[in-house]
Amino acid sequence: MAISIQIETVTRAFGPVRAVDDVSLEIRAGEFFTLLGSSGCGKSTLLKLIGGFDAPTGGRIAFDGRDMAGIPANRRPVNTVFQSLGLFPHMTVAENVGYGLRLKGLRGAALSARIDSALEMVELGGFGPRDVNLLSGGQRQRVALARALVMEPGILLLDEPLTGLDERLRQQMRDEFGRLHKRTGATFILVTHNQDEALSLSDRMAVMHRGRLEQIDAPARFFEAPANAFVARFVGIDTLLTHQGVIREGDATHALIAGEKVPVRIGGPAEPAESVVALRPDRLLLHPHSEIELKNALALRLKVVETRYRGLHHDVTLAFADGQRVVVSLEADQPVPAPGDLVSVGLKPGGAMLISNAGLPAAA
Amino acid sequence: MMQAEGTLSRLAIWTITALGLIVIYAPPLYLLGVSFNPALQPGLPHLADLTVKWYLALSGETQLVAALEQSLLIALVTAILATLLALFAALAHMELHQRRTAWFLTVLLPMFVPGVIQGLALSAVFQRAGIKASMLTVIGGHLLWALPFAFIVILTSLSVVKRSYLMAAADLGAGRLRQFLDITLPLIRPGLVSAFIFAFLLSLNEFTRAFYLAGRQNTLPVVLFGKMNAGASPTIYAMSGAIFLVSVLCVALVAGPALLRRRAGPAE
């Protein structure tokens, strides 16, 4: 039932602008795949190309190896939940959900049975005769979902389906997607700019930027080994430091940052001009100044610039000797160091990575 | 103070509204009154003198009846053609991108050509081409006149049809034709009805173009105008009155149920 998708060097150019630029990607059958990116990065365009609403200007898209060129949206085994939903305003909930099946020639009891079970699946049982214009946002969302799922598609495309819902509904619908993915077994492709959705739902995901895929990986890999500075920053690893060079001592590798030797894992070019050191905020440990232990080989000595109370923790901004800054969080009940103090910061394994600086603004 | 100001402005608004309604409806209502007056001279009848004899006399006025039939037929054909063409023009407008404005203005242009000039021009061209003036030439002229209005009405109603509806329909397996029949058409049906009525009335009313283009059988406005100049027989008031009453009836039939439904709506 589930269908795999092969995307080979696909480009979609609008005049001189390449909304999708030479993208190659293989999505496995039954996978929950997410395209993550900020608005205008080309993720929705790529989704339209898969759905058949637009044709690539270069490259090839295939389903289960079968070339889809020239096959319009209405003849592809794909169904979509659109960002704007596109519920037909002149039809009831049941008519909306049953529209696709009616086109396939289904009528009568068989049709209403399928509609009912689709509505049950999205927990809208009994809503059939209602007017779609009088439903709440979350209910409309479910109708759109039921309308796509009732077709039992091999591929389900979700185009920013949670945008515009409030936070509670968003979480509820997000869990729904996960549940329906397991239940239907179809290939799900989600387009979103929301990291939470992407991380919690995806088997694999891709971060897209300026029409290109920056990294395609399982969600955890984006934190363990971001492909470059853009990806790191996108997933929330904000501390990206320039360094003066890499020193190799036996097994250990250190990057030199303003005189401090920072143990790093190499994940890209080592040249200072082409790389940055990414520090994972969750792997930094602040030792309050009273217990500075220089014996600890993994500790850095940094100066406190400012502290900020954040409720459940304190944000402590620290500076290297050359002025580059790191923000480390400190539990709320810990004594807060004063600005100007020298503190030592412990680095858990995997806390620092040397990655390509691609995607970083030139000034940084 | 605020209260007084509110009352005053409300009074002013109602006065202006009433004046406006009087200016609009007094003349046809006067005409309606005149049509029930037994006297040969126009004037409002006394209640006791009310008569329908001019209405009964209408059936004998073969010239007026023939003109009415001609006008209704022309209006019907014009309305059908104008609605269809305007629908196609509006659909084309939806598909066009950069040249949208140019297309819009092209379709709209005939609206701004004065009737006298267009009538004369068409008549000259038809004569040159050897086409004899007939019902068809009047329909041609009226089509040019009614099409832009029908186009605007349908275009407005098309704004209800969002692109996402059509994309969703395509996604669910509908080809272009099914998208049109299942989504676009039901959504713009009110617009099509309005465009049809609009075109029908524009054609029924039209004088100038018909004056130039009519063949042996003149349309009703042309005949009524001629009769006016030749010293009016009260039957033309009866004819006007009859048309007015039928129009009111039509509006009541179309708008009445809709109004009732709306009033009943919130109670449900």
XYZ file of C-alpha atoms in Angstrom:
632
model
C 0.000 0.000 0.000
C 2.645 2.481 1.044
C 4.648 3.926 -1.825
C 8.295 4.943 -1.949
C 9.375 8.161 -3.619
C 12.502 8.776 -5.637
C 13.464 12.379 -6.225
C 16.421 12.713 -8.552
C 18.206 16.034 -9.154
C 14.896 17.886 -9.182
C 14.913 21.613 -9.883
C 11.987 24.017 -10.066
C 13.029 27.408 -11.404
C 10.800 30.482 -11.522
C 12.739 32.642 -13.960
C 16.174 33.126 -12.424
C 15.023 31.970 -8.975
C 15.460 28.302 -8.126
C 12.790 27.509 -5.538
C 13.951 23.903 -5.535
C 17.568 23.539 -6.499
C 18.967 20.183 -7.570
C 17.344 18.133 -4.830
C 17.895 14.393 -4.628
C 16.070 12.383 -2.023
C 14.784 8.880 -1.509
C 11.776 8.482 0.771
C 11.079 4.921 1.861
C 7.661 3.316 1.698
C 5.763 3.795 4.946
C 8.193 6.344 6.288
C 7.179 9.504 8.157
C 9.386 12.071 6.468
C 9.489 15.758 7.341
C 10.706 18.698 5.281
C 11.734 21.322 7.769
C 12.613 24.872 6.824
C 11.715 28.502 7.271
C 9.196 30.155 4.971
C 10.350 30.616 1.404
C 12.930 27.824 1.558
C 11.152 25.836 -1.152
C 9.649 23.073 0.985
C 6.080 23.727 -0.133
C 7.192 23.905 -3.746
C 8.831 20.509 -3.381
C 5.605 19.149 -1.901
C 3.626 20.545 -4.849
C 6.012 18.795 -7.213
C 5.406 15.487 -5.431
C 1.641 16.044 -5.422
C 1.638 16.864 -9.125
C 0.312 20.414 -8.739
C 3.436 21.730 -10.399
C 6.026 20.242 -12.740
C 9.781 20.321 -12.125
C 11.884 22.246 -14.646
C 14.591 19.618 -14.292
C 15.113 16.170 -12.815
C 12.779 13.287 -12.186
C 10.228 12.257 -9.584
C 9.211 8.604 -9.396
C 6.814 6.624 -7.188
C 7.969 3.049 -6.542
C 10.352 3.612 -9.445
C 7.590 4.658 -11.868
C 8.274 8.060 -13.461
C 5.528 10.558 -12.599
C 6.351 13.125 -15.289
C 3.223 14.209 -17.138
C 0.857 12.578 -14.644
C -1.405 15.283 -13.197
C -2.430 15.564 -9.550
C -5.812 13.931 -10.060
C -4.217 10.695 -11.288
C -1.481 10.320 -8.674
C -1.832 7.940 -5.712
C -1.252 10.899 -3.434
C -3.585 12.851 -1.195
C -2.885 16.137 0.469
C -3.966 18.050 3.525
C -3.490 21.634 2.403
C -2.404 24.444 4.639
C -5.595 26.318 3.742
C -7.502 22.996 3.989
C -9.604 23.789 0.895
C -12.790 22.305 2.344
C -15.629 22.705 -0.148
C -17.920 25.303 1.440
C -21.052 24.190 -0.414
C -20.849 20.608 0.825
C -21.535 19.027 4.202
C -18.846 17.233 6.167
C -19.927 13.880 4.691
C -20.043 15.260 1.135
C -16.558 16.694 1.569
C -15.163 13.424 2.872
C -16.983 11.364 0.255
C -16.130 13.535 -2.735
C -13.072 11.603 -3.857
C -14.819 8.236 -3.490
C -17.847 9.469 -5.448
C -15.497 10.390 -8.279
C -14.302 6.801 -8.158
C -17.903 5.707 -8.654
C -18.688 4.602 -5.113
C -22.349 5.132 -4.138
C -24.945 4.269 -1.558
C -24.260 2.164 1.528
C -20.659 1.343 0.586
C -19.913 5.045 0.262
C -21.514 6.060 3.549
C -19.797 3.189 5.370
C -16.387 4.422 4.164
C -17.258 8.023 5.077
C -18.405 6.991 8.547
C -15.298 4.972 9.260
C -13.068 7.835 8.079
C -14.920 10.248 10.357
C -14.611 7.765 13.228
C -10.891 7.576 12.578
C -10.491 11.322 13.161
C -12.963 11.204 16.050
C -15.697 13.089 14.246
C -18.280 10.295 14.256
C -21.785 11.631 13.660
C -20.562 14.919 12.166
C -21.531 13.870 8.620
C -24.571 16.111 8.087
C -22.932 19.211 9.569
C -22.103 22.359 7.632
C -18.310 22.593 7.247
C -18.460 26.371 7.588
C -19.752 26.095 11.137
C -17.004 23.845 12.512
C -14.154 24.929 14.754
C -10.594 25.139 13.438
C -9.595 21.786 14.872
C -12.704 20.081 13.519
C -12.143 21.518 10.049
C -8.581 20.215 10.247
C -9.890 16.741 11.020
C -12.370 16.869 8.150
C -9.535 17.711 5.772
C -7.540 14.839 7.214
C -10.461 12.419 6.902
C -11.096 13.558 3.321
C -7.513 12.662 2.405
C -7.319 9.446 4.451
C -10.602 8.012 3.167
C -8.895 7.670 -0.205
C -6.423 5.242 1.403
C -3.537 6.968 -0.352
C -0.123 5.395 -0.705
C 1.344 8.777 0.096
C -0.143 11.446 2.332
C 1.199 14.988 2.014
C 0.729 17.367 4.922
C 1.415 20.997 4.034
C 1.891 22.952 7.273
C -1.316 21.415 8.558
C -0.988 22.727 12.094
C -0.295 26.362 11.285
C -3.056 28.567 12.624
C -4.206 26.221 15.372
C -3.758 27.115 19.009
C -1.098 25.339 21.036
C -3.371 22.761 22.704
C -5.009 21.723 19.422
C -1.631 21.691 17.766
C -0.325 19.101 20.198
C -3.518 17.091 19.965
C -3.434 17.025 16.162
C 0.276 16.267 16.194
C -0.336 13.141 18.239
C -3.160 12.319 15.862
C -0.781 12.358 12.899
C 1.525 9.927 14.644
C -1.360 7.606 15.494
C -2.805 7.731 11.959
C 0.590 7.094 10.439
C 0.924 3.868 12.415
C -2.637 2.892 11.683
C -2.657 3.524 7.911
C 0.930 2.536 7.201
C 1.055 5.068 4.354
C 4.093 7.156 3.506
C 3.605 10.500 5.262
C 5.411 13.624 4.152
C 5.055 16.599 6.442
C 6.111 20.108 5.541
C 6.600 22.417 8.495
C 8.667 25.201 9.952
C 8.016 23.891 13.438
C 10.919 21.925 14.866
C 8.845 20.271 17.597
C 6.499 18.702 15.071
C 9.370 17.516 12.939
C 11.343 16.010 15.832
C 8.474 14.266 17.537
C 6.875 12.737 14.446
C 9.558 11.979 11.892
C 11.400 8.784 11.143
C 13.728 10.951 9.113
C 13.717 14.591 8.260
C 15.448 17.060 5.979
C 16.363 20.646 6.726
C 15.810 22.781 3.648
C 17.379 26.142 2.940
C 17.254 28.209 -0.252
C 15.914 25.338 -2.311
C 18.550 22.859 -1.171
C 18.497 20.069 1.375
C 21.156 20.856 3.947
C 20.894 17.546 5.793
C 18.801 14.388 5.567
C 18.918 12.263 8.717
C 17.094 10.788 11.656
C 16.035 13.577 14.053
C 18.648 12.766 16.721
C 21.478 13.006 14.190
C 20.740 16.709 13.671
C 21.923 17.290 17.238
C 24.703 14.695 17.292
C 26.176 15.722 13.976
C 24.697 18.794 12.326
C 25.894 19.030 8.733
C 26.847 22.686 8.962
C 26.379 25.922 10.838
C 22.979 26.621 9.247
C 21.535 23.305 10.374
C 23.024 23.650 13.847
C 21.503 27.055 14.318
C 18.180 25.901 12.846
C 17.807 23.108 15.387
C 18.726 25.421 18.238
C 22.481 24.965 18.677
C 23.070 28.698 18.805
C 26.615 28.764 20.080
C 28.909 28.679 17.048
C 32.451 29.795 17.758
C 35.299 30.624 15.423
C 38.582 28.947 16.304
C 42.287 29.378 15.589
C 43.146 25.843 14.620
C 42.956 22.194 15.504
C 45.486 20.365 17.624
C 45.672 16.594 17.492
C 47.170 14.805 20.522
C 46.923 11.068 20.144
C 43.228 10.158 20.051
C 42.036 13.526 21.262
C 41.368 16.478 19.042
C 41.201 20.002 20.407
C 40.170 23.236 18.806
C 41.931 26.360 19.987
C 39.543 29.139 20.980
C 41.138 32.253 22.437
C 43.791 30.213 24.207
C 41.390 27.562 25.530
C 41.764 24.024 24.305
C 38.269 22.703 23.566
C 37.925 18.979 22.930
C 35.948 18.559 19.726
C 34.649 15.864 17.485
C 35.493 16.522 13.852
C 32.380 16.677 11.680
C 33.576 18.772 8.773
C 36.568 20.653 7.439
C 39.142 21.558 10.083
C 40.433 24.782 8.478
C 39.572 27.753 10.750
C 38.340 29.688 7.711
C 35.816 27.002 6.788
C 34.638 25.682 10.120
C 33.137 26.641 13.452
C 32.895 24.940 16.811
C 29.308 24.186 17.759
C 28.602 23.851 21.479
C 25.528 21.889 22.544
C 23.858 23.814 25.365
C 22.643 20.585 26.986
C 26.171 19.234 27.316
C 27.709 22.245 29.057
C 27.973 22.132 32.809
C 28.642 25.224 34.846
C 30.653 24.793 38.018
C 29.980 27.686 40.364
C 33.147 29.674 41.043
C 33.571 28.266 44.563
C 34.480 24.844 43.195
C 36.736 25.698 40.288
C 38.638 22.529 39.494
C 41.383 23.107 37.006
C 42.337 19.484 37.293
C 39.377 18.634 35.086
C 40.869 18.430 31.621
C 37.538 19.075 29.962
C 36.862 22.320 31.749
C 37.030 25.747 30.150
C 37.755 28.913 32.079
C 35.354 31.652 31.128
C 34.334 35.026 32.474
C 30.725 35.787 33.470
C 29.215 38.630 31.429
C 25.645 38.648 32.693
C 23.016 36.431 34.244
C 19.303 36.338 33.588
C 16.571 34.720 35.641
C 14.357 32.473 33.462
C 12.024 30.877 35.965
C 13.119 27.251 36.082
C 16.752 28.159 35.501
C 19.229 30.994 35.101
C 20.839 31.862 31.800
C 24.468 32.701 32.403
C 26.288 34.435 29.571
C 30.004 33.674 29.529
C 32.776 35.098 27.398
C 36.052 33.708 26.064
C 39.125 35.899 26.258
C 38.472 37.131 22.700
C 34.898 38.121 23.499
C 33.004 35.197 21.927
C 30.029 34.292 24.052
C 28.368 31.133 25.331
C 25.085 30.907 27.207
C 24.905 28.170 29.826
C 21.904 27.421 31.969
C 22.169 26.982 35.687
C 19.586 25.389 37.959
C 17.505 27.985 39.747
C 18.564 26.908 43.237
C 22.294 27.150 42.494
C 24.215 30.228 43.666
C 24.415 32.687 40.774
C 27.889 33.954 39.878
C 28.386 37.710 39.616
C 29.414 39.425 36.368
C 33.209 39.519 36.114
C 33.707 36.229 37.983
C 35.813 33.518 36.450
C 34.033 30.175 36.266
C 34.860 26.779 34.913
C 32.606 25.046 32.445
C 32.603 21.303 32.087
C 32.021 19.769 28.697
C 30.319 16.394 28.502
C 31.384 14.067 25.687
C 29.979 15.165 22.332
C 29.375 18.657 23.634
C 31.575 20.353 21.061
C 31.631 19.624 17.351
C 33.749 21.020 14.599
C 31.436 21.600 11.627
C 31.414 23.445 8.334
C 30.516 27.102 8.660
C 28.323 26.980 5.534
C 25.104 28.920 5.925
C 26.510 31.353 8.441
C 26.153 35.051 7.584
C 29.492 36.428 6.402
C 29.710 38.886 9.293
C 29.607 36.195 11.984
C -26.292 65.284 24.836
C -24.916 62.238 23.092
C -28.397 60.771 23.093
C -29.831 63.874 21.423
C -27.100 63.868 18.819
C -27.787 60.209 18.120
C -31.492 60.847 17.655
C -30.826 63.831 15.437
C -28.431 62.042 13.131
C -30.700 59.016 12.999
C -33.559 61.330 12.009
C -31.384 62.924 9.311
C -30.402 59.514 7.922
C -33.987 58.326 7.784
C -35.136 61.562 6.149
C -32.493 61.266 3.443
C -33.359 57.605 2.936
C -37.050 58.396 2.640
C -36.368 61.227 0.184
C -34.181 58.935 -1.886
C -36.818 56.217 -1.977
C -39.484 58.753 -2.965
C -37.347 60.125 -5.801
C -36.738 56.588 -7.046
C -40.213 55.119 -6.685
C -42.619 58.051 -6.989
C -42.488 58.348 -10.811
C -43.243 54.696 -11.604
C -45.881 54.626 -8.866
C -47.444 57.762 -10.370
C -47.419 56.042 -13.738
C -49.040 53.018 -12.163
C -51.758 55.291 -10.742
C -52.284 56.936 -14.093
C -52.728 53.565 -15.751
C -55.838 52.961 -13.604
C -57.383 56.336 -14.522
C -60.336 56.079 -16.909
C -59.729 59.603 -18.286
C -57.784 60.110 -21.522
C -55.648 62.842 -19.952
C -52.874 61.618 -17.594
C -53.540 62.251 -13.923
C -54.145 60.380 -10.701
C -57.629 58.819 -10.548
C -60.110 59.149 -7.704
C -60.458 55.971 -5.724
C -64.012 55.550 -6.950
C -62.999 55.816 -10.608
C -60.348 53.068 -10.611
C -60.552 51.018 -13.774
C -58.601 48.311 -15.528
C -60.036 49.112 -18.941
C -56.706 50.192 -20.411
C -55.206 46.898 -19.325
C -58.059 45.067 -21.010
C -57.507 47.246 -24.069
C -53.855 46.134 -24.208
C -54.699 42.864 -25.937
C -56.170 44.900 -28.789
C -52.984 46.942 -29.189
C -51.284 44.527 -31.583
C -48.378 46.899 -32.187
C -47.519 47.146 -28.495
C -47.950 43.432 -27.910
C -45.772 42.546 -30.888
C -43.121 44.991 -29.645
C -43.281 43.449 -26.173
C -42.908 39.940 -27.569
C -39.973 41.090 -29.675
C -38.323 42.772 -26.678
C -38.787 39.766 -24.426
C -37.363 37.417 -27.042
C -34.363 39.673 -27.658
C -33.789 40.097 -23.932
C -33.970 36.341 -23.381
C -31.501 35.489 -26.125
C -29.217 38.364 -25.098
C -29.284 37.277 -21.455
C -28.459 33.656 -22.285
C -25.619 34.565 -24.645
C -24.252 37.315 -22.412
C -24.207 35.028 -19.354
C -22.452 32.235 -21.224
C -19.874 34.506 -22.870
C -19.280 36.399 -19.638
C -18.747 33.099 -17.830
C -16.091 32.066 -20.351
C -14.503 35.527 -20.193
C -14.422 35.365 -16.390
C -12.914 31.853 -16.402
C -10.256 33.072 -18.830
C -9.580 35.973 -16.499
C -9.018 33.521 -13.644
C -6.477 31.544 -15.671
C -4.540 34.540 -16.986
C -1.752 35.964 -14.904
C 0.219 38.905 -16.242
C -2.283 39.874 -18.937
C -5.211 39.799 -16.564
C -5.705 43.576 -16.452
C -5.508 43.905 -20.225
C -8.168 41.217 -20.617
C -10.365 42.827 -17.976
C -10.259 46.205 -19.731
C -10.834 44.646 -23.150
C -14.028 42.956 -22.029
C -15.170 46.034 -20.153
C -14.532 48.569 -22.916
C -17.933 48.362 -24.717
C -19.551 49.588 -21.520
C -17.905 52.968 -22.010
C -18.820 53.449 -25.677
C -21.898 55.720 -25.820
C -24.953 53.935 -27.161
C -25.543 56.524 -29.884
C -22.068 55.976 -31.289
C -22.103 52.215 -30.957
C -25.573 51.940 -32.489
C -24.588 54.130 -35.406
C -21.275 52.327 -35.883
C -22.852 48.882 -35.794
C -25.611 49.937 -38.141
C -23.032 51.324 -40.610
C -20.918 48.190 -40.414
C -23.902 45.871 -40.836
C -25.092 47.866 -43.819
C -21.638 47.721 -45.393
C -21.459 43.975 -44.813
C -24.851 43.544 -46.363
C -26.493 42.294 -43.179
C -30.117 43.300 -43.005
C -31.404 44.880 -39.806
C -33.362 42.297 -37.876
C -33.781 40.821 -34.431
C -30.275 39.372 -34.744
C -28.649 42.766 -35.257
C -30.418 44.103 -32.160
C -29.233 41.069 -30.205
C -25.704 41.747 -31.443
C -25.867 45.333 -30.217
C -27.407 44.357 -26.900
C -24.850 41.648 -26.360
C -22.065 44.230 -26.567
C -23.970 46.345 -24.076
C -24.878 43.629 -21.557
C -21.704 41.511 -21.691
C -19.459 43.820 -19.620
C -22.039 44.009 -16.836
C -22.564 40.266 -16.791
C -18.759 39.838 -16.811
C -18.303 42.001 -13.732
C -21.086 40.254 -11.854
C -19.676 36.790 -12.607
C -16.114 37.879 -11.894
C -17.201 39.100 -8.472
C -18.895 35.800 -7.732
C -15.789 33.896 -8.874
C -13.813 35.443 -6.037
C -15.579 32.923 -3.778
C -13.853 30.090 -5.628
C -10.473 29.810 -3.936
C -7.639 28.130 -5.753
C -7.267 25.733 -2.853
C -10.755 24.298 -3.527
C -9.761 23.401 -7.050
C -6.431 22.013 -5.894
C -8.201 19.913 -3.286
C -10.642 18.635 -5.912
C -7.747 17.760 -8.231
C -6.043 16.047 -5.313
C -9.129 13.891 -4.792
C -9.159 12.841 -8.429
C -11.201 15.473 -10.273
C -10.119 16.500 -13.771
C -10.604 20.056 -15.010
C -14.185 19.500 -16.148
C -15.271 17.815 -12.902
C -13.597 20.601 -10.911
C -15.667 23.104 -12.866
C -18.937 21.184 -12.575
C -18.595 20.139 -8.921
C -16.854 23.115 -7.376
C -16.855 26.270 -9.492
C -20.363 26.049 -10.920
C -22.292 25.490 -7.674
C -20.329 28.245 -5.970
C -20.968 30.868 -8.663
C -24.594 29.915 -9.376
C -25.964 33.046 -7.621
C -23.601 35.151 -9.737
C -24.815 33.480 -12.922
C -28.448 34.137 -11.984
C -27.687 37.785 -11.207
C -25.777 38.190 -14.450
C -28.665 36.668 -16.381
C -31.249 38.975 -14.776
C -28.973 41.970 -15.199
C -28.407 41.272 -18.892
C -32.104 40.585 -19.434
C -33.142 43.913 -17.913
C -30.418 45.876 -19.678
C -31.591 44.510 -23.003
C -35.272 45.011 -22.221
C -34.622 48.666 -21.348
C -32.241 49.486 -24.129
C -33.390 52.180 -26.558
C -30.542 53.806 -28.475
C -28.877 50.755 -30.003
C -32.241 49.155 -30.771
C -33.339 52.381 -32.436
C -30.480 52.065 -34.968
C -30.428 48.302 -35.324
C -34.056 47.150 -35.284
C -35.514 45.818 -38.494
C -39.172 45.891 -39.351
C -40.259 44.953 -35.834
C -39.258 47.578 -33.279
C -38.593 46.792 -29.624
C -40.905 47.983 -26.886
C -38.913 51.054 -25.741
C -38.710 52.277 -29.333
C -42.422 51.795 -29.896
C -43.353 53.417 -26.581
C -41.169 56.409 -27.430
C -42.822 56.733 -30.825
C -46.298 56.563 -29.275
C -45.344 59.186 -26.722
C -44.459 61.620 -29.478
C -47.559 60.805 -31.478
C -49.838 61.781 -28.572
C -50.083 59.155 -25.933
C -52.912 56.703 -25.675
C -53.422 55.624 -22.050
C -52.664 52.044 -23.101
C -48.939 52.828 -22.958
C -49.382 53.649 -19.273
C -51.108 50.319 -18.849
C -48.184 48.627 -20.644
C -45.665 50.388 -18.369
C -47.764 49.569 -15.345
C -47.980 45.924 -16.343
C -44.199 45.667 -16.798
C -43.644 47.392 -13.479
C -45.997 45.023 -11.669
C -44.442 41.959 -13.294
C -40.971 43.203 -12.290
C -42.075 43.691 -8.698
C -43.597 40.222 -8.725
C -40.370 38.716 -10.076
C -38.280 40.433 -7.413
C -40.715 39.269 -4.738
C -40.486 35.713 -6.035
C -36.683 35.728 -6.097
C -35.926 37.762 -2.977
C -38.928 36.815 -0.841
C -37.992 33.226 0.006
C -34.372 34.253 0.564
C -35.438 36.955 3.014
C -37.762 34.587 4.846
C -35.068 31.955 5.055
C -32.590 34.432 6.495
C -35.093 35.530 9.116
C -35.805 31.913 10.023
C -32.084 31.058 10.097
C -30.991 32.254 13.565
C -34.092 30.738 15.184
C -32.988 27.207 14.269
